[in-house]
PDB file of C-alpha atoms in Angstrom:
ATOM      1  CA  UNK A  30     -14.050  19.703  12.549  1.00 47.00           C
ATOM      2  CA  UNK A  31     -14.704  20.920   8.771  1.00 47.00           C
ATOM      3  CA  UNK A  32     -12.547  18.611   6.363  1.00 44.00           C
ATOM      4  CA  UNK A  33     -10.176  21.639   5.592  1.00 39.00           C
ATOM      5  CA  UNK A  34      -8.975  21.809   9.110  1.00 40.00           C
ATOM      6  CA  UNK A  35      -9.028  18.339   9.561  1.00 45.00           C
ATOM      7  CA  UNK A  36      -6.659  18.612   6.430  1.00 40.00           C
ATOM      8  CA  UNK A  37      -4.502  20.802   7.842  1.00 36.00           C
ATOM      9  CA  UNK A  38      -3.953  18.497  10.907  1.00 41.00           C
ATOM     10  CA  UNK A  39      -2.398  15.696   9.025  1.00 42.00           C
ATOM     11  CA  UNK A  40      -0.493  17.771   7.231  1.00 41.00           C
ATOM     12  CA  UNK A  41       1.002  19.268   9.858  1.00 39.00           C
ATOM     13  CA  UNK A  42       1.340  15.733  11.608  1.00 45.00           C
ATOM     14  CA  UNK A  43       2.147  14.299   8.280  1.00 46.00           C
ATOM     15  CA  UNK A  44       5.477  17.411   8.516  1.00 41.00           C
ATOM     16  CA  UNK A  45       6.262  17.103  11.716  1.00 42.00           C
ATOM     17  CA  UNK A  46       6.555  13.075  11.828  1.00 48.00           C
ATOM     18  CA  UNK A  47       8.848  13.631   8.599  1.00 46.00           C
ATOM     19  CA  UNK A  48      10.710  15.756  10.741  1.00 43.00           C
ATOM     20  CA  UNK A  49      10.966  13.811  13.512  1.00 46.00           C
ATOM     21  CA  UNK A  50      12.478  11.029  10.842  1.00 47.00           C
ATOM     22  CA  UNK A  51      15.280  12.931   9.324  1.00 47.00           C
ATOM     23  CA  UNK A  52      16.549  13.686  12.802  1.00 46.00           C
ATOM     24  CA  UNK A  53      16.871   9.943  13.678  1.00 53.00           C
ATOM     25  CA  UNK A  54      13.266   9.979  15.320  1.00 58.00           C
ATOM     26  CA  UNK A  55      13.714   7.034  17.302  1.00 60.00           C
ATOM     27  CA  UNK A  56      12.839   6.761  20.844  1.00 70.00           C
ATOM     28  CA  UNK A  57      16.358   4.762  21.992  1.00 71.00           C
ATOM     29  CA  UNK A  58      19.021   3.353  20.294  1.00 77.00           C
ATOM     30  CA  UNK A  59      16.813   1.489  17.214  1.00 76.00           C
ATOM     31  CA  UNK A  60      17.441   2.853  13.626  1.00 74.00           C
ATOM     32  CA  UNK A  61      14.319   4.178  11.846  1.00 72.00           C
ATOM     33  CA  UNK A  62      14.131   4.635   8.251  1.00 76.00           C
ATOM     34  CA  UNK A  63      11.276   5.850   6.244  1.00 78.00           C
ATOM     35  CA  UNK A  64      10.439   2.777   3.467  1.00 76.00           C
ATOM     36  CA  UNK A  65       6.936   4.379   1.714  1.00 73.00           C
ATOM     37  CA  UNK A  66       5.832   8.066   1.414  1.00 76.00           C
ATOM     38  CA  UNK A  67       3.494   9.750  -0.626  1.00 74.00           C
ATOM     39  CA  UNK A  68       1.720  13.012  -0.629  1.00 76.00           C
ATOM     40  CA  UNK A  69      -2.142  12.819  -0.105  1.00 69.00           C
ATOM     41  CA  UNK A  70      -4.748  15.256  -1.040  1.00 67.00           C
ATOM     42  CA  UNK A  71      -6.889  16.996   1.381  1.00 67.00           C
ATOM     43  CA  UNK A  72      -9.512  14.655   1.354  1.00 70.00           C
ATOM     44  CA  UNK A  73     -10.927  13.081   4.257  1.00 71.00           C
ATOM     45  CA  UNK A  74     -10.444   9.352   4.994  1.00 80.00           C
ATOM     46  CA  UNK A  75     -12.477   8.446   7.936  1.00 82.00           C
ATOM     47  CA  UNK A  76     -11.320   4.143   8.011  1.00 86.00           C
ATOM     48  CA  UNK A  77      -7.621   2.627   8.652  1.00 89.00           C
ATOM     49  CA  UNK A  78      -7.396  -0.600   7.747  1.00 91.00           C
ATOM     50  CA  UNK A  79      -3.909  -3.348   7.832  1.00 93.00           C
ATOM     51  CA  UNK A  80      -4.643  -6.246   6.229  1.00 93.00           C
ATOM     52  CA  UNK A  81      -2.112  -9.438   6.592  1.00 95.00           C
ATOM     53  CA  UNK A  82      -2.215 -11.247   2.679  1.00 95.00           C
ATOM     54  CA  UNK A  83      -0.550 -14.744   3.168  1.00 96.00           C
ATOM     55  CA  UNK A  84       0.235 -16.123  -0.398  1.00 96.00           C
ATOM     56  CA  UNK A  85       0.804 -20.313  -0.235  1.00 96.00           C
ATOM     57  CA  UNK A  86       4.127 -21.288  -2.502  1.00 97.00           C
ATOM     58  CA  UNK A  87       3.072 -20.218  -6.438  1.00 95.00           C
ATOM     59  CA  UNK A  88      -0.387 -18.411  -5.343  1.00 96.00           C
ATOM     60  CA  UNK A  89      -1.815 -15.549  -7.292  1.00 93.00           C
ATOM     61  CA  UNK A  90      -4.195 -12.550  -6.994  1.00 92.00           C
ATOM     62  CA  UNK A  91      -6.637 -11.639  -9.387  1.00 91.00           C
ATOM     63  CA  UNK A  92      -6.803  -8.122 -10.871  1.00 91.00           C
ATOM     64  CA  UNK A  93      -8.292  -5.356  -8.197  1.00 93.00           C
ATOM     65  CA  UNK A  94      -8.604  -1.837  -7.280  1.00 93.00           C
ATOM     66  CA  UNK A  95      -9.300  -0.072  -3.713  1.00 93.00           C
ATOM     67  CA  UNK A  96     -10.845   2.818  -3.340  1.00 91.00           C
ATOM     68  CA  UNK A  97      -8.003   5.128  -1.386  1.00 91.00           C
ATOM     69  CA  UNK A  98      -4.499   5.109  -0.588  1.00 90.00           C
ATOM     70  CA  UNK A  99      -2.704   1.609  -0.104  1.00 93.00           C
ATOM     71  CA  UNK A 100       0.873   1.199   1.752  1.00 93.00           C
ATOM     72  CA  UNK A 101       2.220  -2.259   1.061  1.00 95.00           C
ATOM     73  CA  UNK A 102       5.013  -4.023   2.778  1.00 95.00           C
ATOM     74  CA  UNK A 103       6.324  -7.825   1.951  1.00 97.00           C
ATOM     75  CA  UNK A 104       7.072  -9.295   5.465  1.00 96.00           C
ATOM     76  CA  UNK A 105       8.275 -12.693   4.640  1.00 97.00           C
ATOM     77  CA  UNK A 106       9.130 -14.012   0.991  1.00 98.00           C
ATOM     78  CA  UNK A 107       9.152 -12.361  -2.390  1.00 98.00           C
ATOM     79  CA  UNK A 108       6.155 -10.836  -4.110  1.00 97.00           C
ATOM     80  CA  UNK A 109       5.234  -9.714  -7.712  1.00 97.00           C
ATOM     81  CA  UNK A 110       3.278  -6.971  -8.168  1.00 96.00           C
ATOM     82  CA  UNK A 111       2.346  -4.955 -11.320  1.00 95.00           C
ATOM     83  CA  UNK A 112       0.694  -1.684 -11.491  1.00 93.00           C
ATOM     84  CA  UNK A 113      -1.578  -0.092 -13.739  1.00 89.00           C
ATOM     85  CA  UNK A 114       0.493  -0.367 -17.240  1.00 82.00           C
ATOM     86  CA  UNK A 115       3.870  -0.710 -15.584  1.00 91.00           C
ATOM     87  CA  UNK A 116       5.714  -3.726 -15.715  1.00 94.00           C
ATOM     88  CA  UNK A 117       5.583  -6.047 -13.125  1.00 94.00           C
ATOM     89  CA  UNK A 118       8.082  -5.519 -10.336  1.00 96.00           C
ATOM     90  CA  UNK A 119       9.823  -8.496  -7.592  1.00 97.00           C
ATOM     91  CA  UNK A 120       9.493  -7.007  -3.845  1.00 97.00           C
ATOM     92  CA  UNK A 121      11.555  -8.654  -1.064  1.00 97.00           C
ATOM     93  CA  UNK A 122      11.176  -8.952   2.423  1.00 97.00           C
ATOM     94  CA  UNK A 123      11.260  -5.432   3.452  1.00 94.00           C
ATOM     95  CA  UNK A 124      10.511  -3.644   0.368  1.00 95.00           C
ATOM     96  CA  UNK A 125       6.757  -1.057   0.317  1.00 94.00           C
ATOM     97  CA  UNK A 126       5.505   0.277  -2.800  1.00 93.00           C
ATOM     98  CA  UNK A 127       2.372   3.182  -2.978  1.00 91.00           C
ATOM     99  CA  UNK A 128      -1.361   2.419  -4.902  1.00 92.00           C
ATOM    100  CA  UNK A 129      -3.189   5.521  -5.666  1.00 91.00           C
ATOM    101  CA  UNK A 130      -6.950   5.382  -5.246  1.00 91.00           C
ATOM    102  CA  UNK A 131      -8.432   3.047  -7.840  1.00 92.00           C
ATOM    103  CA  UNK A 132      -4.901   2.184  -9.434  1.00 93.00           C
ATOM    104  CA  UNK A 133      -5.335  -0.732 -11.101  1.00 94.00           C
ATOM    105  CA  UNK A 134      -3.389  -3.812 -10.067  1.00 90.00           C
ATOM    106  CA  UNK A 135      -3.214  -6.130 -12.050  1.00 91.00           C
ATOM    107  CA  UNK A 136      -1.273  -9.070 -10.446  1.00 90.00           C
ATOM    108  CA  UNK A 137       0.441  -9.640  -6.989  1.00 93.00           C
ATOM    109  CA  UNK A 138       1.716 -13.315  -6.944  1.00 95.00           C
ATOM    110  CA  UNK A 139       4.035 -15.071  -4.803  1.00 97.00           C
ATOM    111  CA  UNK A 140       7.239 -15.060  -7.098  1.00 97.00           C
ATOM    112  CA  UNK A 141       8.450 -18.548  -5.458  1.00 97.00           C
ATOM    113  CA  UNK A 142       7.074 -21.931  -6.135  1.00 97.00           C
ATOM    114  CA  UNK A 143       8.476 -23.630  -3.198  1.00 98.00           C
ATOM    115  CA  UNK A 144       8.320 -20.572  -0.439  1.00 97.00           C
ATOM    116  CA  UNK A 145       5.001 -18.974   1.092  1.00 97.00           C
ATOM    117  CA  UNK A 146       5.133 -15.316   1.035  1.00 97.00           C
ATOM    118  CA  UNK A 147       3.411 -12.801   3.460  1.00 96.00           C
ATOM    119  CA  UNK A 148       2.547  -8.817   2.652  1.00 95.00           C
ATOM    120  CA  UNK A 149       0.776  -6.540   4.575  1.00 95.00           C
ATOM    121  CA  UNK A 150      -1.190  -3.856   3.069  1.00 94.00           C
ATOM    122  CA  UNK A 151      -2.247  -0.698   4.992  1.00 94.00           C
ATOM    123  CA  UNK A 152      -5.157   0.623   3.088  1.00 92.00           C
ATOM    124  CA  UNK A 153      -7.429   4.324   3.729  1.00 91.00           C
ATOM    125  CA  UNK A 154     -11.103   4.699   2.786  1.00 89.00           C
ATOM    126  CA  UNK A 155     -14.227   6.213   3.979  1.00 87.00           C
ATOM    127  CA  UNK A 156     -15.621   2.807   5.071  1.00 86.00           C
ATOM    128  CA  UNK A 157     -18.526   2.627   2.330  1.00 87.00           C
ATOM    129  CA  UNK A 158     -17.017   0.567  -0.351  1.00 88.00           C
ATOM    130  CA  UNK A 159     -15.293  -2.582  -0.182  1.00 89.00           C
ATOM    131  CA  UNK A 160     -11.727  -2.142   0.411  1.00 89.00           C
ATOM    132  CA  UNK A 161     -10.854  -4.700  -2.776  1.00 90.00           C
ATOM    133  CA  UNK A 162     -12.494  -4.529  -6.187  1.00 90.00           C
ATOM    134  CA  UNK A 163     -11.855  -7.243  -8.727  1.00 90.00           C
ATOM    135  CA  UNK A 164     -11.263  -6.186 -11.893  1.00 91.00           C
ATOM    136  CA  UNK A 165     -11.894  -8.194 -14.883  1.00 90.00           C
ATOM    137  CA  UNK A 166      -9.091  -7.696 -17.310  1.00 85.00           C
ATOM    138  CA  UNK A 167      -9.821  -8.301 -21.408  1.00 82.00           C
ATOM    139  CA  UNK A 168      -7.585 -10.299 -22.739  1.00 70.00           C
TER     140      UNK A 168
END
């Protein structure tokens, strides 16, 4: 399938799963609500990866980039994160915030010193380049 049509499938899946949303989409009696959504371009990503990032109490990232689109979601705890020049921001249990492709991220830290903290991040690429790249920030 050429990468235009291919294009044109997820954005017609991409539609119709909105749809499906703002009509309740659920299959029973659960309540579904849309957390993170984002437009992408019509460019192929071929890889799907979730990635489970446990953070011990006080633990830190170092500065990185990925190469596509990245959906996060804190599952237990608080994180910090801070995007490109924006300031950093606290994320709850619950909470999902958006990367762009090769955003730069400059922190994501566990925001308690006492309490571990769990995220998982959902992240597209075309499976050539390693999904994190550290970044060495001047200071």
């Amino acid at each position: 399938m050429n990468p235009y049509a291919k294009a044109l499938c997820v954005t017609a899946a991409t539609l119709l799963t909105t749809l499906a949303l703002a009509h309740g989409g659920g299959a029973g009696e659960e309540v579904v609500t849309s957390i993170a959504q984002t437009t992408l371009p019509p460019k192929t990503f071929s890889h799907a990866t979730a990635l489970r990032v446990d953070f011990a109490p006080g633990a830190t990232s170092t500065a990185h980039r990925h190469p596509g689109h990245v959906f996060a979601m804190v599952l237990i705890g608080e994180v910090e994160s801070a995007l490109d020049g924006h300031p950093p921001r606290r994320y709850k249990a619950g909470d999902a915030w958006y990367e762009h492709p090769g955003q730069l991220h400059r922190v994501t830290r566990n925001a308690s010193d006492s309490e571990p903290a769990t995220l998982v991040a959902w992240l597209l690429s075309d499976g050539k380049e390693a999904l994190v790249q550290p970044v060495k920030l001047k200071r």
